[in-house]
Amino acid sequence: MNGEPEASSPATTAATATTTAARTPTYDQEGQRGDGVAARSAADEAASGQVSSKVLEIDFTTHVSMRYHAKRRAWFDMLHRMSMVVAAIGGSAALASLAGDQSTAAKWITLAVAIAGAFDIAFGPSERARKADALYKQFCDLAADIASCPSPTEEDARKWLARRLKIEAEEPAIIDTLNVICHNTEAEARGYGPETCYHVSLIQQIFSHICTLPPYKFEPRKSP
């Protein structure tokens, strides 16, 4: 799913540290200067910064995915409940029809019940809600593991990335607009600047659970 916004620049810091280490003179053990230790320290700091950048990206995208599937779960649950409400109302119309009420209203309600039932069977909002809930929980478990590791290593980052990719392989097609909305929400929650968020029009927001409307390229928000 969507990558981490460039709110901070740990990679740039790491690159600077690496360059500094490369320019630091080193001597053998009999030398009088300890710049070799400084060089190794700078290199270690650079490597640590790169790991932190990778972990931050994985953590950010994981939380975006959590928000995305939580929204999808709520959306499908709403559709399923609406179908059940229509079916319940239609039950009264069916009883009225059995009692001899052949009014136009009763016929329309019966038709609405048939359509709602067909929609619920064909589209399966209840099953889709359960799938979204399962994906949400998987991403939530991943986020918890990342948060519980105080000093992540390069190996930890690789394992988390592989785990995230395996979860994403189970995802249905992602709706880009909704994904961008979740990206913006997560970026704002973390206190990132407006340059890390993207503009989503009102009409795109309205249809965000159905499809992605043009323009398909989301432009960064303009600073106020």
PDB file of C-alpha atoms in Angstrom:
ATOM      1  CA  MET A   1       0.000   0.000   0.000  1.00  0.00           C
ATOM      2  CA  ASN A   2       0.977   3.606   0.173  1.00  0.00           C
ATOM      3  CA  GLY A   3       4.556   4.385   1.257  1.00  0.00           C
ATOM      4  CA  GLU A   4       5.716   6.559   4.092  1.00  0.00           C
ATOM      5  CA  PRO A   5       5.560  10.329   3.552  1.00  0.00           C
ATOM      6  CA  GLU A   6       8.882  12.081   3.520  1.00  0.00           C
ATOM      7  CA  ALA A   7       8.225  13.940   6.741  1.00  0.00           C
ATOM      8  CA  SER A   8      11.712  13.360   8.059  1.00  0.00           C
ATOM      9  CA  SER A   9      14.981  12.571   6.389  1.00  0.00           C
ATOM     10  CA  PRO A  10      16.809   9.849   8.321  1.00  0.00           C
ATOM     11  CA  ALA A  11      18.172   8.512   5.048  1.00  0.00           C
ATOM     12  CA  THR A  12      19.770  11.880   4.320  1.00  0.00           C
ATOM     13  CA  THR A  13      21.249  11.974   7.797  1.00  0.00           C
ATOM     14  CA  ALA A  14      22.625   8.483   7.301  1.00  0.00           C
ATOM     15  CA  ALA A  15      24.171   9.402   3.972  1.00  0.00           C
ATOM     16  CA  THR A  16      25.837  12.435   5.525  1.00  0.00           C
ATOM     17  CA  ALA A  17      27.239  10.331   8.341  1.00  0.00           C
ATOM     18  CA  THR A  18      28.569   7.775   5.872  1.00  0.00           C
ATOM     19  CA  THR A  19      30.326  10.503   3.876  1.00  0.00           C
ATOM     20  CA  THR A  20      31.863  11.913   7.048  1.00  0.00           C
ATOM     21  CA  ALA A  21      33.125   8.462   8.022  1.00  0.00           C
ATOM     22  CA  ALA A  22      34.708   7.947   4.608  1.00  0.00           C
ATOM     23  CA  ARG A  23      36.665  11.202   4.910  1.00  0.00           C
ATOM     24  CA  THR A  24      37.900  10.543   8.450  1.00  0.00           C
ATOM     25  CA  PRO A  25      41.600   9.567   8.519  1.00  0.00           C
ATOM     26  CA  THR A  26      42.427   6.255  10.199  1.00  0.00           C
ATOM     27  CA  TYR A  27      45.597   4.864  11.674  1.00  0.00           C
ATOM     28  CA  ASP A  28      46.779   1.479  12.840  1.00  0.00           C
ATOM     29  CA  GLN A  29      46.850   0.470  16.479  1.00  0.00           C
ATOM     30  CA  GLU A  30      50.275   2.064  16.918  1.00  0.00           C
ATOM     31  CA  GLY A  31      49.116   5.448  15.636  1.00  0.00           C
ATOM     32  CA  GLN A  32      48.538   8.400  17.888  1.00  0.00           C
ATOM     33  CA  ARG A  33      45.068   9.330  16.642  1.00  0.00           C
ATOM     34  CA  GLY A  34      41.783   7.578  17.372  1.00  0.00           C
ATOM     35  CA  ASP A  35      39.969   8.658  14.215  1.00  0.00           C
ATOM     36  CA  GLY A  36      39.413   5.022  13.234  1.00  0.00           C
ATOM     37  CA  VAL A  37      37.055   4.649  16.180  1.00  0.00           C
ATOM     38  CA  ALA A  38      35.245   7.823  15.138  1.00  0.00           C
ATOM     39  CA  ALA A  39      34.894   6.488  11.601  1.00  0.00           C
ATOM     40  CA  ARG A  40      33.415   3.221  12.796  1.00  0.00           C
ATOM     41  CA  SER A  41      31.099   5.113  15.121  1.00  0.00           C
ATOM     42  CA  ALA A  42      29.885   7.335  12.272  1.00  0.00           C
ATOM     43  CA  ALA A  43      29.371   4.299  10.035  1.00  0.00           C
ATOM     44  CA  ASP A  44      27.392   2.543  12.765  1.00  0.00           C
ATOM     45  CA  GLU A  45      25.287   5.673  13.209  1.00  0.00           C
ATOM     46  CA  ALA A  46      24.630   5.799   9.471  1.00  0.00           C
ATOM     47  CA  ALA A  47      23.585   2.146   9.402  1.00  0.00           C
ATOM     48  CA  SER A  48      21.343   2.726  12.409  1.00  0.00           C
ATOM     49  CA  GLY A  49      19.732   5.695  10.664  1.00  0.00           C
ATOM     50  CA  GLN A  50      19.025   3.612   7.578  1.00  0.00           C
ATOM     51  CA  VAL A  51      17.399   0.883   9.684  1.00  0.00           C
ATOM     52  CA  SER A  52      15.298   3.492  11.498  1.00  0.00           C
ATOM     53  CA  SER A  53      14.163   4.899   8.153  1.00  0.00           C
ATOM     54  CA  LYS A  54      13.116   1.458   6.922  1.00  0.00           C
ATOM     55  CA  VAL A  55      11.296   0.652  10.151  1.00  0.00           C
ATOM     56  CA  LEU A  56       9.521   4.020  10.076  1.00  0.00           C
ATOM     57  CA  GLU A  57       8.343   3.355   6.523  1.00  0.00           C
ATOM     58  CA  ILE A  58       7.088  -0.139   7.372  1.00  0.00           C
ATOM     59  CA  ASP A  59       5.358   1.135  10.502  1.00  0.00           C
ATOM     60  CA  PHE A  60       3.713   4.017   8.649  1.00  0.00           C
ATOM     61  CA  THR A  61       2.375   1.890   5.785  1.00  0.00           C
ATOM     62  CA  THR A  62       1.176  -0.730   8.264  1.00  0.00           C
ATOM     63  CA  HIS A  63      -0.887   1.867  10.116  1.00  0.00           C
ATOM     64  CA  VAL A  64      -2.257   3.188   6.817  1.00  0.00           C
ATOM     65  CA  SER A  65      -3.381  -0.356   5.991  1.00  0.00           C
ATOM     66  CA  MET A  66      -5.010  -0.685   9.406  1.00  0.00           C
ATOM     67  CA  ARG A  67      -7.022   2.477   8.806  1.00  0.00           C
ATOM     68  CA  TYR A  68      -7.930   1.331   5.290  1.00  0.00           C
ATOM     69  CA  HIS A  69      -9.309  -2.052   6.319  1.00  0.00           C
ATOM     70  CA  ALA A  70     -11.076  -0.612   9.361  1.00  0.00           C
ATOM     71  CA  LYS A  71     -12.928   1.745   7.013  1.00  0.00           C
ATOM     72  CA  ARG A  72     -13.720  -1.086   4.580  1.00  0.00           C
ATOM     73  CA  ARG A  73     -15.013  -3.239   7.424  1.00  0.00           C
ATOM     74  CA  ALA A  74     -17.319  -0.449   8.608  1.00  0.00           C
ATOM     75  CA  TRP A  75     -18.509   0.187   5.034  1.00  0.00           C
ATOM     76  CA  PHE A  76     -19.416  -3.446   4.334  1.00  0.00           C
ATOM     77  CA  ASP A  77     -21.052  -3.833   7.750  1.00  0.00           C
ATOM     78  CA  MET A  78     -23.228  -0.815   6.966  1.00  0.00           C
ATOM     79  CA  LEU A  79     -24.288  -2.287   3.615  1.00  0.00           C
ATOM     80  CA  HIS A  80     -25.145  -5.602   5.251  1.00  0.00           C
ATOM     81  CA  ARG A  81     -27.197  -3.918   7.987  1.00  0.00           C
ATOM     82  CA  MET A  82     -29.078  -1.876   5.395  1.00  0.00           C
ATOM     83  CA  SER A  83     -29.964  -5.073   3.535  1.00  0.00           C
ATOM     84  CA  MET A  84     -31.212  -6.625   6.766  1.00  0.00           C
ATOM     85  CA  VAL A  85     -33.317  -3.555   7.564  1.00  0.00           C
ATOM     86  CA  VAL A  86     -34.927  -3.670   4.118  1.00  0.00           C
ATOM     87  CA  ALA A  87     -35.592  -7.382   4.581  1.00  0.00           C
ATOM     88  CA  ALA A  88     -37.190  -6.749   7.976  1.00  0.00           C
ATOM     89  CA  ILE A  89     -39.427  -4.034   6.553  1.00  0.00           C
ATOM     90  CA  GLY A  90     -40.287  -6.315   3.672  1.00  0.00           C
ATOM     91  CA  GLY A  91     -41.452  -8.963   6.105  1.00  0.00           C
ATOM     92  CA  SER A  92     -44.293  -6.675   7.131  1.00  0.00           C
ATOM     93  CA  ALA A  93     -45.195  -6.104   3.486  1.00  0.00           C
ATOM     94  CA  ALA A  94     -45.238  -9.850   2.891  1.00  0.00           C
ATOM     95  CA  LEU A  95     -47.626 -10.342   5.798  1.00  0.00           C
ATOM     96  CA  ALA A  96     -49.817  -7.571   4.434  1.00  0.00           C
ATOM     97  CA  SER A  97     -49.868  -9.268   1.029  1.00  0.00           C
ATOM     98  CA  LEU A  98     -50.925 -12.540   2.624  1.00  0.00           C
ATOM     99  CA  ALA A  99     -53.706 -10.648   4.365  1.00  0.00           C
ATOM    100  CA  GLY A 100     -54.983  -9.472   1.008  1.00  0.00           C
ATOM    101  CA  ASP A 101     -53.324  -6.071   0.766  1.00  0.00           C
ATOM    102  CA  GLN A 102     -52.442  -5.642  -2.911  1.00  0.00           C
ATOM    103  CA  SER A 103     -51.626  -1.935  -2.719  1.00  0.00           C
ATOM    104  CA  THR A 104     -48.907  -0.366  -4.828  1.00  0.00           C
ATOM    105  CA  ALA A 105     -46.818   0.374  -1.725  1.00  0.00           C
ATOM    106  CA  ALA A 106     -46.834  -3.280  -0.703  1.00  0.00           C
ATOM    107  CA  LYS A 107     -45.716  -4.330  -4.175  1.00  0.00           C
ATOM    108  CA  TRP A 108     -42.864  -1.811  -4.205  1.00  0.00           C
ATOM    109  CA  ILE A 109     -41.702  -2.918  -0.772  1.00  0.00           C
ATOM    110  CA  THR A 110     -41.753  -6.544  -1.890  1.00  0.00           C
ATOM    111  CA  LEU A 111     -39.650  -5.603  -4.922  1.00  0.00           C
ATOM    112  CA  ALA A 112     -37.193  -3.700  -2.718  1.00  0.00           C
ATOM    113  CA  VAL A 113     -36.835  -6.754  -0.488  1.00  0.00           C
ATOM    114  CA  ALA A 114     -36.077  -8.933  -3.495  1.00  0.00           C
ATOM    115  CA  ILE A 115     -33.438  -6.485  -4.747  1.00  0.00           C
ATOM    116  CA  ALA A 116     -31.845  -6.143  -1.299  1.00  0.00           C
ATOM    117  CA  GLY A 117     -31.734  -9.914  -0.895  1.00  0.00           C
ATOM    118  CA  ALA A 118     -30.178 -10.393  -4.313  1.00  0.00           C
ATOM    119  CA  PHE A 119     -27.603  -7.687  -3.566  1.00  0.00           C
ATOM    120  CA  ASP A 120     -26.659  -9.250  -0.242  1.00  0.00           C
ATOM    121  CA  ILE A 121     -26.216 -12.680  -1.829  1.00  0.00           C
ATOM    122  CA  ALA A 122     -24.346 -11.529  -4.944  1.00  0.00           C
ATOM    123  CA  PHE A 123     -22.161  -8.813  -3.411  1.00  0.00           C
ATOM    124  CA  GLY A 124     -21.636 -10.507  -0.052  1.00  0.00           C
ATOM    125  CA  PRO A 125     -21.007  -7.466   2.184  1.00  0.00           C
ATOM    126  CA  SER A 126     -21.000  -9.620   5.305  1.00  0.00           C
ATOM    127  CA  GLU A 127     -18.231 -11.878   3.973  1.00  0.00           C
ATOM    128  CA  ARG A 128     -16.267  -8.866   2.738  1.00  0.00           C
ATOM    129  CA  ALA A 129     -16.549  -7.245   6.162  1.00  0.00           C
ATOM    130  CA  ARG A 130     -15.121 -10.381   7.783  1.00  0.00           C
ATOM    131  CA  LYS A 131     -12.253 -10.408   5.269  1.00  0.00           C
ATOM    132  CA  ALA A 132     -11.482  -6.746   5.977  1.00  0.00           C
ATOM    133  CA  ASP A 133     -11.587  -7.471   9.704  1.00  0.00           C
ATOM    134  CA  ALA A 134      -9.122 -10.358   9.315  1.00  0.00           C
ATOM    135  CA  LEU A 135      -6.717  -8.155   7.348  1.00  0.00           C
ATOM    136  CA  TYR A 136      -7.073  -5.373   9.899  1.00  0.00           C
ATOM    137  CA  LYS A 137      -6.124  -7.756  12.698  1.00  0.00           C
ATOM    138  CA  GLN A 138      -3.087  -9.046  10.788  1.00  0.00           C
ATOM    139  CA  PHE A 139      -1.795  -5.527  10.212  1.00  0.00           C
ATOM    140  CA  CYS A 140      -2.578  -4.667  13.844  1.00  0.00           C
ATOM    141  CA  ASP A 141      -0.482  -7.628  15.038  1.00  0.00           C
ATOM    142  CA  LEU A 142       2.385  -6.481  12.813  1.00  0.00           C
ATOM    143  CA  ALA A 143       2.170  -2.928  14.169  1.00  0.00           C
ATOM    144  CA  ALA A 144       2.200  -4.279  17.728  1.00  0.00           C
ATOM    145  CA  ASP A 145       5.339  -6.312  17.041  1.00  0.00           C
ATOM    146  CA  ILE A 146       7.094  -3.259  15.595  1.00  0.00           C
ATOM    147  CA  ALA A 147       6.082  -1.096  18.550  1.00  0.00           C
ATOM    148  CA  SER A 148       7.287  -3.699  21.059  1.00  0.00           C
ATOM    149  CA  CYS A 149      10.844  -3.744  19.653  1.00  0.00           C
ATOM    150  CA  PRO A 150      12.885  -0.945  21.291  1.00  0.00           C
ATOM    151  CA  SER A 151      16.021  -1.402  19.168  1.00  0.00           C
ATOM    152  CA  PRO A 152      15.122  -2.877  15.763  1.00  0.00           C
ATOM    153  CA  THR A 153      17.881  -4.304  13.606  1.00  0.00           C
ATOM    154  CA  GLU A 154      18.258  -4.684   9.858  1.00  0.00           C
ATOM    155  CA  GLU A 155      17.086  -8.279  10.221  1.00  0.00           C
ATOM    156  CA  ASP A 156      13.970  -7.136  12.105  1.00  0.00           C
ATOM    157  CA  ALA A 157      13.176  -4.654   9.331  1.00  0.00           C
ATOM    158  CA  ARG A 158      13.512  -7.349   6.662  1.00  0.00           C
ATOM    159  CA  LYS A 159      11.273  -9.739   8.585  1.00  0.00           C
ATOM    160  CA  TRP A 160       8.601  -7.087   9.087  1.00  0.00           C
ATOM    161  CA  LEU A 161       8.745  -6.093   5.436  1.00  0.00           C
ATOM    162  CA  ALA A 162       8.376  -9.711   4.317  1.00  0.00           C
ATOM    163  CA  ARG A 163       5.471 -10.167   6.709  1.00  0.00           C
ATOM    164  CA  ARG A 164       3.752  -7.046   5.426  1.00  0.00           C
ATOM    165  CA  LEU A 165       4.146  -8.177   1.814  1.00  0.00           C
ATOM    166  CA  LYS A 166       2.610 -11.561   2.654  1.00  0.00           C
ATOM    167  CA  ILE A 167      -0.406  -9.853   4.211  1.00  0.00           C
ATOM    168  CA  GLU A 168      -0.753  -7.524   1.220  1.00  0.00           C
ATOM    169  CA  ALA A 169      -0.792 -10.571  -1.078  1.00  0.00           C
ATOM    170  CA  GLU A 170      -4.112 -11.537   0.544  1.00  0.00           C
ATOM    171  CA  GLU A 171      -5.669  -8.113   0.011  1.00  0.00           C
ATOM    172  CA  PRO A 172      -8.343  -7.526  -2.619  1.00  0.00           C
ATOM    173  CA  ALA A 173      -7.786  -4.720  -5.114  1.00  0.00           C
ATOM    174  CA  ILE A 174      -7.036  -1.476  -3.293  1.00  0.00           C
ATOM    175  CA  ILE A 175      -9.106   1.626  -4.009  1.00  0.00           C
ATOM    176  CA  ASP A 176      -6.487   4.337  -4.471  1.00  0.00           C
ATOM    177  CA  THR A 177      -8.652   7.232  -3.284  1.00  0.00           C
ATOM    178  CA  LEU A 178      -9.487   5.578   0.026  1.00  0.00           C
ATOM    179  CA  ASN A 179      -5.862   4.569   0.464  1.00  0.00           C
ATOM    180  CA  VAL A 180      -4.742   8.182  -0.025  1.00  0.00           C
ATOM    181  CA  ILE A 181      -7.355   9.370   2.475  1.00  0.00           C
ATOM    182  CA  CYS A 182      -5.994   6.904   5.033  1.00  0.00           C
ATOM    183  CA  HIS A 183      -2.450   8.032   4.220  1.00  0.00           C
ATOM    184  CA  ASN A 184      -3.433  11.649   4.895  1.00  0.00           C
ATOM    185  CA  THR A 185      -5.157  10.748   8.162  1.00  0.00           C
ATOM    186  CA  GLU A 186      -2.136   8.821   9.432  1.00  0.00           C
ATOM    187  CA  ALA A 187       0.279  11.576   8.393  1.00  0.00           C
ATOM    188  CA  GLU A 188      -1.813  14.189  10.204  1.00  0.00           C
ATOM    189  CA  ALA A 189      -2.079  11.966  13.289  1.00  0.00           C
ATOM    190  CA  ARG A 190       1.722  11.774  13.423  1.00  0.00           C
ATOM    191  CA  GLY A 191       2.092  15.521  13.117  1.00  0.00           C
ATOM    192  CA  TYR A 192       3.654  15.493   9.654  1.00  0.00           C
ATOM    193  CA  GLY A 193       3.468  18.664   7.588  1.00  0.00           C
ATOM    194  CA  PRO A 194       0.931  19.326   4.808  1.00  0.00           C
ATOM    195  CA  GLU A 195       3.570  18.567   2.180  1.00  0.00           C
ATOM    196  CA  THR A 196       3.291  14.875   3.127  1.00  0.00           C
ATOM    197  CA  CYS A 197      -0.451  14.774   2.344  1.00  0.00           C
ATOM    198  CA  TYR A 198      -2.314  14.720  -0.965  1.00  0.00           C
ATOM    199  CA  HIS A 199      -5.334  16.595  -2.250  1.00  0.00           C
ATOM    200  CA  VAL A 200      -8.546  14.569  -2.557  1.00  0.00           C
ATOM    201  CA  SER A 201     -11.571  16.346  -4.034  1.00  0.00           C
ATOM    202  CA  LEU A 202     -15.011  16.188  -2.431  1.00  0.00           C
ATOM    203  CA  ILE A 203     -16.469  14.058  -5.228  1.00  0.00           C
ATOM    204  CA  GLN A 204     -13.535  11.643  -4.894  1.00  0.00           C
ATOM    205  CA  GLN A 205     -14.189  11.393  -1.162  1.00  0.00           C
ATOM    206  CA  ILE A 206     -17.872  10.625  -1.746  1.00  0.00           C
ATOM    207  CA  PHE A 207     -17.041   7.722  -4.075  1.00  0.00           C
ATOM    208  CA  SER A 208     -13.950   6.598  -2.156  1.00  0.00           C
ATOM    209  CA  HIS A 209     -15.493   3.244  -1.189  1.00  0.00           C
ATOM    210  CA  ILE A 210     -16.712   2.524  -4.708  1.00  0.00           C
ATOM    211  CA  CYS A 211     -14.018   3.554  -7.173  1.00  0.00           C
ATOM    212  CA  THR A 212     -11.239   6.033  -7.892  1.00  0.00           C
ATOM    213  CA  LEU A 213     -12.396   8.968  -9.971  1.00  0.00           C
ATOM    214  CA  PRO A 214     -10.065  11.129 -12.082  1.00  0.00           C
ATOM    215  CA  PRO A 215      -7.654  12.771 -11.766  1.00  0.00           C
ATOM    216  CA  TYR A 216      -5.819   9.558 -10.964  1.00  0.00           C
ATOM    217  CA  LYS A 217      -2.614  11.335  -9.951  1.00  0.00           C
ATOM    218  CA  PHE A 218      -2.970  12.875  -6.513  1.00  0.00           C
ATOM    219  CA  GLU A 219      -1.139  16.161  -6.102  1.00  0.00           C
ATOM    220  CA  PRO A 220       0.489  17.192  -2.804  1.00  0.00           C
ATOM    221  CA  ARG A 221      -1.483  19.618  -0.697  1.00  0.00           C
ATOM    222  CA  LYS A 222      -0.467  23.235  -0.849  1.00  0.00           C
ATOM    223  CA  SER A 223       0.851  24.776   2.332  1.00  0.00           C
ATOM    224  CA  PRO A 224      -1.580  27.264   3.897  1.00  0.00           C
TER     225      PRO A 224
END
